[in-house]
Coordinates of C-alpha atoms and ligand atoms in Angstrom, one line a residue:
Chain C
M1 CA -49.8 -58.0 13.7
S2 CA -49.5 -59.1 10.2
V3 CA -51.0 -61.6 7.8
L4 CA -49.3 -64.3 5.7
V5 CA -51.3 -64.8 2.6
L6 CA -50.7 -67.8 0.2
A7 CA -51.1 -66.4 -3.3
E8 CA -53.1 -68.3 -6.0
V9 CA -50.9 -69.2 -8.9
D10 CA -52.2 -71.2 -11.8
N11 CA -50.0 -72.3 -14.7
G12 CA -47.3 -69.9 -13.6
V13 CA -49.8 -66.9 -13.6
L14 CA -51.1 -65.1 -10.6
S15 CA -54.9 -65.8 -10.4
P16 CA -57.4 -63.0 -10.2
A17 CA -58.6 -64.4 -6.8
T18 CA -55.4 -63.3 -5.1
A19 CA -56.3 -59.6 -5.4
R20 CA -59.6 -60.4 -3.6
I21 CA -57.9 -62.4 -0.9
V22 CA -55.3 -59.7 -0.3
N23 CA -58.1 -57.1 0.0
A24 CA -60.0 -59.2 2.5
A25 CA -56.8 -60.1 4.5
S26 CA -55.7 -56.5 4.8
K27 CA -58.7 -55.9 7.1
L28 CA -56.7 -58.0 9.6
G29 CA -53.3 -56.3 9.2
P30 CA -50.5 -55.6 6.8
V31 CA -50.1 -58.5 4.3
D32 CA -47.0 -60.4 3.4
L33 CA -47.7 -62.6 0.3
F34 CA -46.1 -66.0 -0.3
V35 CA -46.1 -66.8 -4.0
P36 CA -45.4 -70.4 -4.9
G37 CA -44.5 -69.8 -8.5
P38 CA -42.3 -67.9 -11.0
R39 CA -40.8 -64.5 -10.5
A40 CA -43.3 -62.9 -13.0
A41 CA -46.2 -64.0 -10.7
A42 CA -44.4 -62.4 -7.8
E43 CA -44.0 -59.1 -9.7
A44 CA -47.7 -59.1 -10.4
A45 CA -48.4 -59.8 -6.7
A46 CA -46.1 -56.9 -5.6
S47 CA -48.4 -54.4 -7.4
L48 CA -51.4 -55.2 -5.2
A49 CA -52.4 -52.5 -2.7
G50 CA -52.0 -53.6 0.9
V51 CA -49.0 -55.9 0.3
A52 CA -46.0 -55.1 2.4
K53 CA -43.7 -57.8 1.1
V54 CA -43.7 -60.6 -1.4
M55 CA -41.8 -63.8 -0.9
V56 CA -41.5 -66.1 -3.9
S57 CA -40.3 -69.6 -4.2
A58 CA -40.4 -72.2 -7.0
N59 CA -42.5 -74.5 -4.7
S60 CA -44.6 -77.3 -5.9
L61 CA -48.3 -76.8 -5.2
L62 CA -48.6 -80.2 -3.5
A63 CA -49.9 -80.0 0.1
D64 CA -47.1 -81.6 2.0
S65 CA -44.3 -79.5 0.5
L66 CA -46.3 -76.2 0.6
V67 CA -47.2 -76.9 4.3
A68 CA -43.5 -77.6 5.1
T69 CA -42.6 -74.2 3.6
L70 CA -45.5 -72.3 5.1
S71 CA -45.1 -73.7 8.6
E72 CA -41.5 -72.3 8.7
L73 CA -42.7 -68.9 7.6
A74 CA -45.8 -69.1 9.9
V75 CA -43.9 -68.6 13.1
L76 CA -43.8 -64.9 12.4
Y77 CA -47.5 -64.4 11.8
P78 CA -50.7 -64.4 13.9
Y79 CA -52.8 -64.9 10.7
M80 CA -52.3 -67.4 7.9
V81 CA -54.7 -66.9 5.0
A82 CA -55.5 -68.5 1.7
S83 CA -58.3 -68.6 -0.9
A84 CA -60.9 -71.3 -0.4
S85 CA -59.8 -72.7 -3.8
S86 CA -58.7 -76.3 -4.5
V87 CA -55.2 -75.4 -3.3
G88 CA -56.3 -73.5 -0.2
K89 CA -58.7 -76.3 0.8
D90 CA -55.9 -78.9 0.3
V91 CA -53.2 -77.0 2.1
M92 CA -54.7 -74.9 4.9
P93 CA -56.3 -77.6 7.1
R94 CA -53.0 -79.5 6.9
L95 CA -51.1 -76.5 8.0
A96 CA -53.5 -75.8 10.8
A97 CA -53.3 -79.3 12.2
K98 CA -49.5 -79.2 12.0
L99 CA -49.6 -76.0 14.1
D100 CA -52.3 -77.3 16.4
I101 CA -54.8 -74.7 15.3
Q102 CA -58.5 -75.2 14.5
P103 CA -58.9 -73.5 11.1
V104 CA -61.9 -71.3 10.0
T105 CA -62.6 -71.8 6.3
D106 CA -64.8 -70.5 3.5
I107 CA -65.2 -67.2 5.3
V108 CA -67.7 -64.8 3.5
A109 CA -67.6 -62.0 6.0
I110 CA -65.0 -60.6 8.4
E111 CA -66.8 -58.9 11.4
G112 CA -63.7 -58.1 13.4
K113 CA -60.2 -59.3 14.1
N114 CA -61.5 -62.7 15.3
R115 CA -65.1 -62.8 14.3
F116 CA -66.0 -64.5 11.0
V117 CA -69.1 -65.7 9.1
R118 CA -69.1 -68.9 7.1
P119 CA -71.9 -70.8 5.3
I120 CA -72.8 -74.3 6.5
Y121 CA -75.4 -76.8 5.1
A122 CA -74.7 -75.9 1.5
G123 CA -75.3 -72.2 2.3
N124 CA -78.7 -72.8 3.9
A125 CA -77.4 -71.4 7.2
L126 CA -74.7 -69.0 8.2
E127 CA -72.4 -69.6 11.2
T128 CA -70.9 -66.7 13.1
L129 CA -67.7 -67.8 14.9
V130 CA -65.4 -66.2 17.4
D131 CA -61.8 -67.5 17.1
D132 CA -60.0 -66.7 20.3
Q133 CA -57.0 -68.8 19.5
P134 CA -53.7 -66.9 19.6
R135 CA -53.1 -67.7 15.9
H136 CA -55.5 -68.1 13.1
V137 CA -55.6 -70.2 9.9
L138 CA -58.3 -69.0 7.6
T139 CA -59.6 -69.4 4.1
F140 CA -61.7 -66.7 2.3
R141 CA -64.1 -67.2 -0.5
A142 CA -62.7 -65.0 -3.3
S143 CA -66.2 -64.3 -4.7
A144 CA -67.3 -62.6 -1.5
F145 CA -64.7 -59.9 -1.5
A146 CA -63.8 -57.0 -3.9
P147 CA -60.3 -57.0 -5.4
A148 CA -57.5 -54.9 -4.0
A149 CA -56.4 -52.0 -6.2
S150 CA -53.0 -52.2 -8.0
G151 CA -50.2 -49.6 -8.4
N152 CA -48.1 -50.8 -5.4
T153 CA -44.5 -51.8 -5.7
A154 CA -43.8 -54.0 -2.7
P155 CA -40.3 -55.5 -2.3
V156 CA -39.9 -59.1 -3.6
E157 CA -37.7 -61.6 -1.7
V158 CA -36.6 -64.9 -3.3
L159 CA -36.7 -67.9 -1.0
E160 CA -34.7 -71.0 -1.6
N161 CA -37.0 -74.0 -1.9
T162 CA -35.5 -77.0 -0.1
V163 CA -38.6 -79.1 0.5
Q164 CA -39.7 -82.1 -1.6
S165 CA -43.1 -83.6 -1.7
A166 CA -43.6 -87.2 -0.9
A167 CA -46.2 -87.2 -3.6
K168 CA -45.3 -86.7 -7.2
L169 CA -47.4 -84.9 -9.9
I170 CA -47.4 -87.2 -12.9
A171 CA -50.1 -85.5 -15.1
A172 CA -52.1 -82.3 -15.3
H173 CA -55.2 -82.2 -17.4
R174 CA -56.0 -78.6 -17.9
T175 CA -59.2 -77.4 -19.4
E176 CA -57.8 -75.1 -22.1
S177 CA -60.0 -72.1 -22.9
D178 CA -60.0 -68.4 -23.3
I179 CA -63.2 -67.9 -21.2
P180 CA -63.0 -65.8 -18.0
D181 CA -62.3 -67.3 -14.6
L182 CA -65.5 -68.7 -13.2
A183 CA -64.8 -67.7 -9.5
T184 CA -64.4 -64.0 -10.3
A185 CA -66.4 -63.5 -13.5
Q186 CA -68.9 -60.7 -13.9
I187 CA -71.3 -62.7 -16.0
V188 CA -71.8 -66.5 -15.8
V189 CA -74.0 -68.6 -18.1
G190 CA -74.7 -72.0 -16.6
G191 CA -76.1 -75.2 -18.3
G192 CA -77.8 -78.2 -16.9
V193 CA -78.0 -81.8 -17.9
S194 CA -81.1 -81.1 -20.1
V195 CA -78.8 -79.7 -22.8
G196 CA -78.5 -83.4 -23.6
S197 CA -75.1 -83.5 -25.3
V198 CA -71.7 -81.9 -25.7
E199 CA -73.1 -80.3 -28.9
G200 CA -76.1 -79.0 -26.9
F201 CA -73.7 -77.5 -24.4
Q202 CA -72.2 -75.5 -27.2
L203 CA -75.4 -73.5 -27.4
I204 CA -74.6 -72.4 -23.8
E205 CA -71.0 -71.6 -24.7
K206 CA -72.0 -69.6 -27.7
L207 CA -74.3 -67.4 -25.7
G208 CA -71.5 -67.1 -23.1
K209 CA -69.1 -66.0 -25.7
I210 CA -71.0 -62.9 -26.9
L211 CA -71.6 -61.9 -23.2
G212 CA -67.9 -62.3 -22.3
A213 CA -69.2 -64.7 -19.7
A214 CA -67.6 -67.6 -17.8
I215 CA -69.4 -70.9 -18.3
G216 CA -70.8 -73.0 -15.4
A217 CA -72.5 -76.4 -15.2
T218 CA -74.5 -78.5 -12.8
R219 CA -73.0 -81.7 -11.4
A220 CA -75.5 -83.6 -13.5
A221 CA -74.1 -82.0 -16.7
V222 CA -70.5 -82.7 -15.6
D223 CA -71.3 -86.3 -14.6
A224 CA -72.8 -86.8 -18.1
D225 CA -69.5 -85.5 -19.6
Y226 CA -71.2 -82.5 -21.3
A227 CA -68.9 -80.1 -19.5
P228 CA -65.5 -80.4 -17.7
N229 CA -65.4 -80.9 -14.0
D230 CA -63.9 -77.5 -13.3
W231 CA -67.1 -75.8 -14.7
Q232 CA -69.2 -77.3 -11.9
V233 CA -70.9 -74.7 -9.7
G234 CA -72.3 -75.5 -6.3
Q235 CA -71.6 -77.0 -2.9
T236 CA -68.9 -79.3 -4.3
G237 CA -67.9 -77.1 -7.2
K238 CA -67.1 -73.5 -7.6
I239 CA -68.7 -70.7 -5.7
I240 CA -69.6 -67.8 -7.9
A241 CA -70.9 -64.2 -7.3
P242 CA -71.3 -62.6 -10.7
D243 CA -73.5 -59.5 -11.3
L244 CA -75.5 -61.7 -13.6
Y245 CA -76.1 -65.5 -13.7
I246 CA -78.1 -67.0 -16.5
A247 CA -79.3 -70.6 -15.5
I248 CA -80.3 -72.6 -18.5
G249 CA -82.2 -75.9 -18.1
I250 CA -81.1 -76.1 -14.4
S251 CA -83.6 -77.3 -11.9
G252 CA -82.1 -75.5 -8.9
A253 CA -81.2 -78.3 -6.5
L254 CA -80.0 -77.2 -3.1
Q255 CA -76.4 -78.2 -3.9
H256 CA -76.4 -76.0 -7.1
L257 CA -78.0 -73.0 -5.3
A258 CA -75.2 -73.2 -2.8
G259 CA -72.8 -72.0 -5.4
I260 CA -74.9 -69.1 -6.8
Q261 CA -76.3 -67.4 -3.7
G262 CA -73.9 -64.5 -4.1
A263 CA -75.1 -63.7 -7.7
R264 CA -76.6 -60.2 -7.8
K265 CA -79.2 -61.2 -10.5
I266 CA -80.4 -64.6 -11.6
I267 CA -82.1 -65.2 -14.9
A268 CA -83.6 -68.6 -15.4
I269 CA -84.7 -70.3 -18.6
N270 CA -86.6 -73.5 -17.9
S271 CA -89.4 -75.5 -19.6
D272 CA -90.9 -76.4 -16.2
P273 CA -92.9 -73.5 -14.6
E274 CA -92.6 -75.3 -11.3
A275 CA -88.8 -75.7 -11.3
P276 CA -87.3 -74.7 -7.9
I277 CA -84.8 -72.3 -9.6
L278 CA -87.8 -70.1 -10.5
R279 CA -88.5 -69.5 -6.8
I280 CA -85.3 -67.5 -6.5
A281 CA -84.8 -66.2 -10.1
D282 CA -85.2 -62.4 -10.6
V283 CA -86.3 -62.9 -14.2
A284 CA -87.6 -66.1 -15.8
L285 CA -88.5 -67.2 -19.2
I286 CA -90.5 -70.5 -19.5
G287 CA -89.8 -72.5 -22.5
D288 CA -87.6 -74.9 -24.4
L289 CA -83.9 -74.0 -24.2
F290 CA -83.2 -75.4 -27.6
E291 CA -85.5 -72.8 -29.1
I292 CA -84.8 -70.0 -26.7
V293 CA -81.0 -70.0 -26.5
P294 CA -80.2 -69.7 -30.2
Q295 CA -82.9 -67.0 -30.6
L296 CA -81.5 -65.1 -27.6
T297 CA -78.0 -65.3 -28.9
A298 CA -79.1 -64.0 -32.3
E299 CA -81.2 -61.2 -30.7
L300 CA -78.3 -60.1 -28.5
E301 CA -76.0 -60.1 -31.5
R302 CA -78.5 -58.1 -33.4
L303 CA -78.6 -55.6 -30.5
G304 CA -74.8 -55.3 -31.0
I305 CA -73.8 -56.9 -27.7
K306 CA -70.2 -58.0 -27.8
R307 CA -67.9 -58.1 -24.8
Chain T
M1 CA -53.3 -104.4 2.7
K2 CA -55.6 -102.8 5.3
I3 CA -57.9 -99.8 4.6
L4 CA -59.4 -97.5 7.3
V5 CA -62.5 -95.6 6.2
A6 CA -63.9 -92.7 8.3
V7 CA -67.7 -92.2 7.9
K8 CA -69.8 -89.4 9.4
R9 CA -73.5 -89.4 10.2
V10 CA -75.1 -86.2 9.0
V11 CA -78.5 -84.7 8.2
D12 CA -79.6 -86.5 5.0
H13 CA -78.6 -84.4 2.0
N14 CA -82.1 -84.3 0.6
V15 CA -83.5 -82.6 3.7
R16 CA -84.2 -78.9 3.5
I17 CA -82.8 -77.8 6.8
R18 CA -84.4 -75.3 9.1
V19 CA -82.5 -72.7 11.2
R20 CA -83.9 -72.5 14.8
P21 CA -85.5 -69.1 15.3
D22 CA -83.4 -68.4 18.5
G23 CA -80.1 -68.7 16.4
S24 CA -78.9 -71.6 18.5
G25 CA -78.4 -73.9 15.5
V26 CA -80.0 -76.0 12.8
E27 CA -83.0 -78.2 13.7
T28 CA -81.9 -81.8 13.9
Q29 CA -84.7 -83.2 16.0
G30 CA -86.9 -85.6 14.0
V31 CA -84.8 -85.0 10.9
R32 CA -83.7 -87.9 8.7
M33 CA -80.0 -88.7 9.1
S34 CA -77.8 -90.8 6.9
M35 CA -74.2 -91.4 5.9
N36 CA -72.5 -88.3 4.5
P37 CA -72.6 -88.8 0.7
F38 CA -68.8 -88.3 0.2
C39 CA -68.1 -91.0 2.8
K40 CA -70.2 -93.5 0.8
H41 CA -67.9 -92.9 -2.1
A42 CA -64.9 -93.6 0.2
V43 CA -66.5 -96.9 1.4
E44 CA -67.3 -97.9 -2.1
A45 CA -63.7 -97.3 -3.2
A46 CA -62.4 -99.5 -0.3
V47 CA -64.9 -102.3 -1.1
Q48 CA -63.9 -102.2 -4.8
L49 CA -60.2 -102.5 -3.8
A50 CA -61.1 -105.5 -1.6
E51 CA -63.1 -107.1 -4.5
T52 CA -60.2 -106.9 -6.8
G53 CA -58.0 -108.6 -4.1
Q54 CA -55.9 -105.5 -3.5
A55 CA -57.1 -105.0 0.1
D56 CA -57.8 -107.7 2.6
E57 CA -59.3 -105.8 5.5
I58 CA -61.6 -102.7 5.6
V59 CA -62.2 -101.1 9.0
V60 CA -64.8 -98.3 9.3
V61 CA -64.8 -95.8 12.0
S62 CA -67.3 -93.2 13.0
I63 CA -67.2 -90.6 15.7
G64 CA -70.6 -89.5 17.1
P65 CA -73.5 -90.4 19.3
K66 CA -74.8 -93.9 19.7
P67 CA -77.1 -93.7 16.5
A68 CA -73.9 -93.2 14.4
N69 CA -73.9 -97.0 14.7
D70 CA -76.3 -96.9 11.7
V71 CA -73.8 -95.5 9.3
I72 CA -71.2 -98.0 10.4
L73 CA -73.8 -100.7 9.7
T74 CA -74.4 -99.2 6.3
A75 CA -70.7 -99.4 5.5
L76 CA -70.5 -103.0 6.9
A77 CA -73.5 -103.9 4.6
M78 CA -71.6 -102.4 1.7
G79 CA -68.7 -104.8 2.3
A80 CA -66.5 -103.4 5.1
H81 CA -65.3 -106.0 7.6
R82 CA -65.3 -104.4 11.0
G83 CA -66.5 -101.3 12.7
I84 CA -65.4 -98.9 15.5
L85 CA -67.8 -96.4 17.0
I86 CA -66.0 -93.7 19.0
E87 CA -68.9 -92.6 21.1
T88 CA -69.6 -89.0 22.2
D89 CA -72.6 -86.8 22.5
Q90 CA -70.5 -83.7 22.2
A91 CA -70.3 -81.9 18.8
L92 CA -66.6 -82.0 18.0
E93 CA -64.5 -79.7 15.9
T94 CA -62.6 -81.1 13.0
L95 CA -59.2 -80.8 14.8
A96 CA -60.5 -83.0 17.6
I97 CA -62.0 -85.5 15.1
A98 CA -58.7 -85.7 13.3
K99 CA -56.8 -86.3 16.6
L100 CA -59.2 -89.1 17.5
L101 CA -58.7 -90.6 14.0
A102 CA -54.9 -90.3 14.3
R103 CA -55.2 -92.5 17.5
V104 CA -57.1 -95.1 15.5
V105 CA -54.4 -94.9 12.8
D106 CA -51.8 -95.5 15.4
E107 CA -53.6 -98.6 16.7
E108 CA -54.7 -100.0 13.4
K109 CA -51.8 -99.0 11.2
P110 CA -53.8 -99.0 7.9
D111 CA -51.8 -98.7 4.6
L112 CA -54.5 -96.4 3.2
V113 CA -57.1 -94.2 5.0
L114 CA -60.1 -93.1 2.9
L115 CA -62.4 -90.3 4.0
G116 CA -65.0 -88.2 2.3
K117 CA -63.7 -84.8 1.0
Q118 CA -66.3 -82.9 3.0
A119 CA -69.1 -83.4 5.5
V120 CA -72.3 -81.9 4.1
D121 CA -73.4 -80.5 7.5
D122 CA -70.5 -78.2 8.4
D123 CA -69.1 -78.3 4.9
S124 CA -65.6 -78.1 6.5
N125 CA -63.4 -80.1 4.1
H126 CA -60.7 -80.4 6.8
V127 CA -60.4 -83.8 8.4
G128 CA -58.5 -85.8 5.8
Q129 CA -55.9 -83.1 5.4
M130 CA -55.6 -82.7 9.2
L131 CA -55.2 -86.4 9.7
A132 CA -52.5 -86.4 7.0
A133 CA -50.6 -83.7 9.0
L134 CA -51.0 -85.5 12.3
T135 CA -49.9 -88.8 10.9
D136 CA -47.2 -87.3 8.7
R137 CA -48.6 -89.1 5.6
P138 CA -48.9 -87.8 2.0
Q139 CA -52.4 -86.8 1.0
A140 CA -54.5 -86.8 -2.2
T141 CA -57.7 -84.9 -1.7
F142 CA -60.8 -84.7 -4.0
A143 CA -60.1 -88.0 -5.6
S144 CA -62.1 -89.0 -8.8
E145 CA -59.9 -92.0 -9.6
I146 CA -57.8 -94.3 -7.4
T147 CA -55.6 -97.1 -8.7
L148 CA -53.3 -99.4 -6.7
D149 CA -50.7 -101.4 -8.5
E150 CA -48.3 -103.5 -6.4
G151 CA -48.2 -101.0 -3.6
A152 CA -48.0 -98.0 -5.9
L153 CA -51.0 -95.6 -5.4
T154 CA -52.1 -93.3 -8.2
V155 CA -54.9 -90.8 -7.6
T156 CA -56.6 -88.4 -10.0
R157 CA -57.8 -85.3 -8.2
E158 CA -60.5 -82.7 -9.2
V159 CA -58.9 -79.3 -9.0
D160 CA -59.9 -75.8 -10.0
Y161 CA -58.0 -75.9 -13.3
G162 CA -59.2 -79.4 -14.3
R163 CA -57.7 -82.7 -13.1
E164 CA -54.3 -83.8 -11.9
T165 CA -52.8 -87.2 -11.3
L166 CA -50.5 -87.9 -8.4
A167 CA -48.3 -90.8 -7.5
L168 CA -48.1 -91.4 -3.7
P169 CA -46.1 -93.7 -1.5
L170 CA -48.1 -95.8 1.0
P171 CA -49.2 -95.3 3.7
A172 CA -51.3 -92.4 2.5
I173 CA -54.5 -90.5 3.0
V174 CA -57.1 -90.0 0.3
T175 CA -60.4 -88.1 0.3
A176 CA -63.2 -89.0 -2.0
D177 CA -65.0 -86.8 -4.5
L178 CA -68.4 -87.6 -6.0
R179 CA -67.1 -88.8 -9.4
L180 CA -64.9 -91.5 -7.8
N181 CA -67.5 -94.2 -8.2
I182 CA -71.2 -95.0 -7.9
P183 CA -71.8 -96.3 -4.3
R184 CA -73.8 -99.6 -4.2
N185 CA -77.1 -100.0 -2.3
A186 CA -76.5 -103.0 -0.1
A187 CA -78.8 -105.9 -0.8
L188 CA -81.0 -107.2 2.1
P189 CA -78.8 -110.3 2.8
M190 CA -75.8 -108.0 3.2
V191 CA -77.7 -105.8 5.6
M192 CA -78.6 -108.8 7.7
K193 CA -75.0 -110.0 7.6
A194 CA -73.7 -106.6 8.6
R195 CA -75.3 -107.1 12.0
S196 CA -73.1 -110.1 12.8
K197 CA -69.8 -108.3 11.8
P198 CA -67.7 -107.0 14.7
L199 CA -68.4 -103.5 15.9
A200 CA -66.5 -102.1 18.8
V201 CA -68.0 -99.2 20.8
R202 CA -65.5 -97.1 22.7
P203 CA -66.1 -93.8 24.6
A204 CA -64.2 -90.8 23.1
A205 CA -62.8 -90.0 26.5
E206 CA -60.8 -93.2 26.4
F207 CA -58.4 -91.8 23.8
G208 CA -56.9 -89.1 25.9
V209 CA -57.5 -86.4 23.3
D210 CA -58.4 -82.9 24.3
L211 CA -61.8 -82.5 22.9
A212 CA -62.6 -79.0 24.1
P213 CA -63.7 -76.6 21.3
R214 CA -61.4 -73.9 20.2
L215 CA -64.0 -71.7 18.5
K216 CA -67.1 -70.2 19.9
V217 CA -70.3 -70.4 17.8
E218 CA -71.9 -67.1 18.4
K219 CA -75.0 -67.7 16.3
I220 CA -76.5 -69.6 13.4
S221 CA -78.6 -67.5 11.1
P222 CA -80.6 -68.1 8.0
P223 CA -79.1 -66.7 4.7
P224 CA -80.6 -63.6 3.2
E225 CA -83.8 -64.8 1.4
R226 CA -84.2 -64.4 -2.3
V227 CA -87.6 -64.0 -3.8
A228 CA -89.0 -64.8 -7.2
G229 CA -89.0 -61.9 -9.5
S230 CA -90.9 -61.4 -12.8
R231 CA -91.6 -63.7 -15.7
V232 CA -91.1 -62.5 -19.2
G233 CA -93.1 -63.7 -22.2
S234 CA -90.7 -63.5 -25.0
V235 CA -87.0 -63.9 -26.1
S236 CA -86.9 -60.2 -27.2
E237 CA -88.0 -59.0 -23.8
L238 CA -85.3 -61.1 -22.2
A239 CA -82.7 -59.9 -24.6
A240 CA -83.6 -56.3 -23.8
I241 CA -83.2 -57.0 -20.0
I242 CA -79.8 -58.6 -20.5
A243 CA -78.7 -55.7 -22.8
A244 CA -79.8 -53.2 -20.2
D245 CA -77.9 -55.1 -17.4
I246 CA -74.7 -55.0 -19.5
D247 CA -75.1 -51.3 -20.1
A248 CA -75.4 -50.8 -16.4
M249 CA -72.3 -52.9 -15.7
E250 CA -70.3 -51.0 -18.2
A251 CA -71.4 -47.7 -16.9
I252 CA -69.7 -48.4 -13.5
Ligands
FAD401 C1 -73.4 -84.3 -1.9 C2 -73.9 -83.7 -3.2 C3 -73.2 -82.6 -3.7 C4 -73.7 -82.1 -4.9 N1 -73.0 -81.0 -5.4 C5 -73.5 -80.4 -6.5 C6 -72.8 -79.2 -7.0 O1 -71.8 -78.7 -6.5 N2 -73.4 -78.6 -8.1 C7 -74.5 -79.1 -8.7 O2 -75.0 -78.5 -9.7 N3 -75.1 -80.2 -8.2 C8 -74.6 -80.8 -7.2 N4 -75.2 -82.0 -6.7 C9 -76.3 -82.5 -7.5 C10 -77.7 -81.8 -7.4 O3 -78.3 -82.4 -6.2 C11 -78.6 -82.0 -8.6 O4 -78.7 -83.4 -8.9 C12 -78.1 -81.3 -9.9 O5 -77.7 -80.0 -9.5 C13 -79.1 -81.3 -10.9 O6 -78.6 -80.8 -12.1 P1 -79.6 -80.3 -13.3 O7 -80.3 -79.1 -12.8 O8 -78.7 -80.1 -14.5 O9 -80.5 -81.5 -13.6 P2 -82.0 -81.7 -13.2 O10 -82.3 -81.6 -11.8 O11 -82.4 -83.0 -13.9 O12 -82.8 -80.6 -13.9 C14 -83.0 -80.4 -15.3 C15 -83.8 -79.2 -15.5 O13 -83.9 -78.9 -16.9 C16 -85.2 -78.5 -17.2 N5 -85.4 -78.8 -18.7 C17 -85.5 -80.0 -19.2 N6 -85.6 -79.9 -20.6 C18 -85.5 -78.6 -20.9 C19 -85.6 -77.9 -22.1 N7 -85.7 -78.5 -23.3 N8 -85.5 -76.5 -22.0 C20 -85.4 -75.9 -20.8 N9 -85.4 -76.6 -19.6 C21 -85.4 -77.9 -19.6 C22 -86.1 -79.3 -16.3 O14 -87.3 -78.7 -16.2 C23 -85.3 -79.3 -15.0 O15 -85.6 -78.2 -14.2 C24 -74.8 -82.6 -5.5 C25 -75.5 -83.7 -5.0 C26 -75.0 -84.2 -3.8 C27 -75.7 -85.4 -3.3
AMP402 N1 -67.5 -87.5 13.2 C1 -66.8 -88.1 12.3 N2 -66.6 -89.4 12.3 C2 -66.0 -90.1 11.3 N3 -65.4 -89.5 10.3 C3 -65.6 -88.1 10.2 C4 -66.3 -87.4 11.2 N4 -66.2 -86.1 10.8 C5 -65.6 -86.0 9.6 N5 -65.2 -87.3 9.2 C6 -64.5 -87.6 8.0 O1 -63.9 -86.5 7.4 C7 -64.4 -86.2 6.1 C8 -64.4 -84.7 5.9 O2 -65.2 -84.1 6.9 P1 -65.1 -82.5 7.2 O3 -63.7 -82.2 7.3 O4 -65.8 -82.4 8.5 O5 -65.8 -81.8 6.1 C9 -65.8 -86.9 6.2 O6 -66.3 -87.2 4.9 C10 -65.5 -88.2 7.0 O7 -64.8 -89.1 6.1

């Protein structure tokens, strides 16, 4: 019984989520990893503990061509697994339907070889499913699992890529930054629409920088163009599970909370003592973010915090 | 050009749901239901394409119990032309939904199928991709922009690294994200007019699709509860707490 895992590759580099997906998948059996990307990403993947073999191909990341490649490989595997990332969400249901399998996605806990837990209703309920199909198509939330160790040297096999996508990628708009990956960051600082402007959001980013944190945003902040769409946290954005989440000027709508339920500790800064986020925050400071955030940044700098 | 839009009736997204104490599911009795928000964006996109003369017929389809009629009427009031209700009282899995929709695609032969990216009840995010597989059409999921120019479809998608733009040949499948547009609220005359638009009701059994579930739902449980912690009175207290947290993280 072995598991075919689709690795996460972004801009030619293996994403940190892959180590987490490999660790989760290895609970189901030995893992063979398919890397749609360059040789260097495959070498990084081969070092992950639990990986038996790496297959690499210069595949496009578009759903139809990835599915064509994966469905050929799939015949050998009872489990096909990916991260519940934008690529995994795009590809795995298509693969499942092609193989006539009902997929189980966004898994946050593995309770046996065919028993999985996934959130529904924006995380306001958890569904425990038993999947008795002979073969399984699954996605895991990277944030819910610890990363696999490294130090392995699995063999790397190069596959010829012969499939073409019917769709064509004509432009990629990448949010360039040196801040940590949101989905796997240890600290996240999040800003809401109340920051009021792009300049206002820089207060959030400055605080994030000294904490070595990833930056998150609410949908309202993204809709207002204060933050890029890939910073959105929540039901329709990214799911995070940092050790510390600092929510600044965020009301705590259901759909935002859906993305932060895995946070170990939540600190909220809000001017409204009745804001819903305060019902779940571990620590709260009531007040105006425009006063508090610059003071907090300065105070942390004074304490010598620098990550 | 013909557009098919799939719309789902779900518990209204503003409702704070309650898990039944016996673990059998989420309470839906007496709870406000409405069109899945993402489906509204899909309908709006179709209507805008019709308004600019790029589409001439919009067919909406919903699969569900009789009251799912309401979400079809909402779509008709927004500007869709004709509705199909595939009626079933059974809760269907996404694969069965996609198979039913594939039959409708066979019958209707739309150039473009628009769906929401995800239903906010089961949060699956499957059906568009599955329908694309079953009908062997290219897909663009999580769309935040759609342009049609003489049969050439261009879609901007929201992805983890930012945004990307794809060119797709028609026929194609597109799923809508929230930044695609701002759905209109249908004015009263449109709501009245919707009632006179054609709406076919067909039993799901008529389509010859195996609707039996593949998965067993063992239980539905509430998530672990979080409780409010302490409030601090000053920035320096807060800074001290954060500094201590960071020390603890680095100690591990
Ligand atoms: C289908 C659907 C999916 C959605 N998905 C997501 C999602 O993935 N992620 C997401 O975030 N949202 C999502 N939303 C939107 C969500 O419902 C909320 O609208 C959004 O999260 C609110 O963002 P906010 O907290 O920035 O704004 P608001 O709710 O307007 O809250 C602003 C907060 O700032 C506080 N404030 C104001 N001024 C100050 C100040 N000077 N100092 C300190 N505090 C201040 C206020 O007290 C308030 O609590 C979704 C909605 C729908 C319908
Ligand atoms: N019962 C249904 N009837 C019609 N369309 C549906 C139904 N279920 C899902 N869909 C469509 O598929 C999209 C994604 O749903 P899901 O894959 O269930 O998250 C929805 O936004 C709808 O457009």
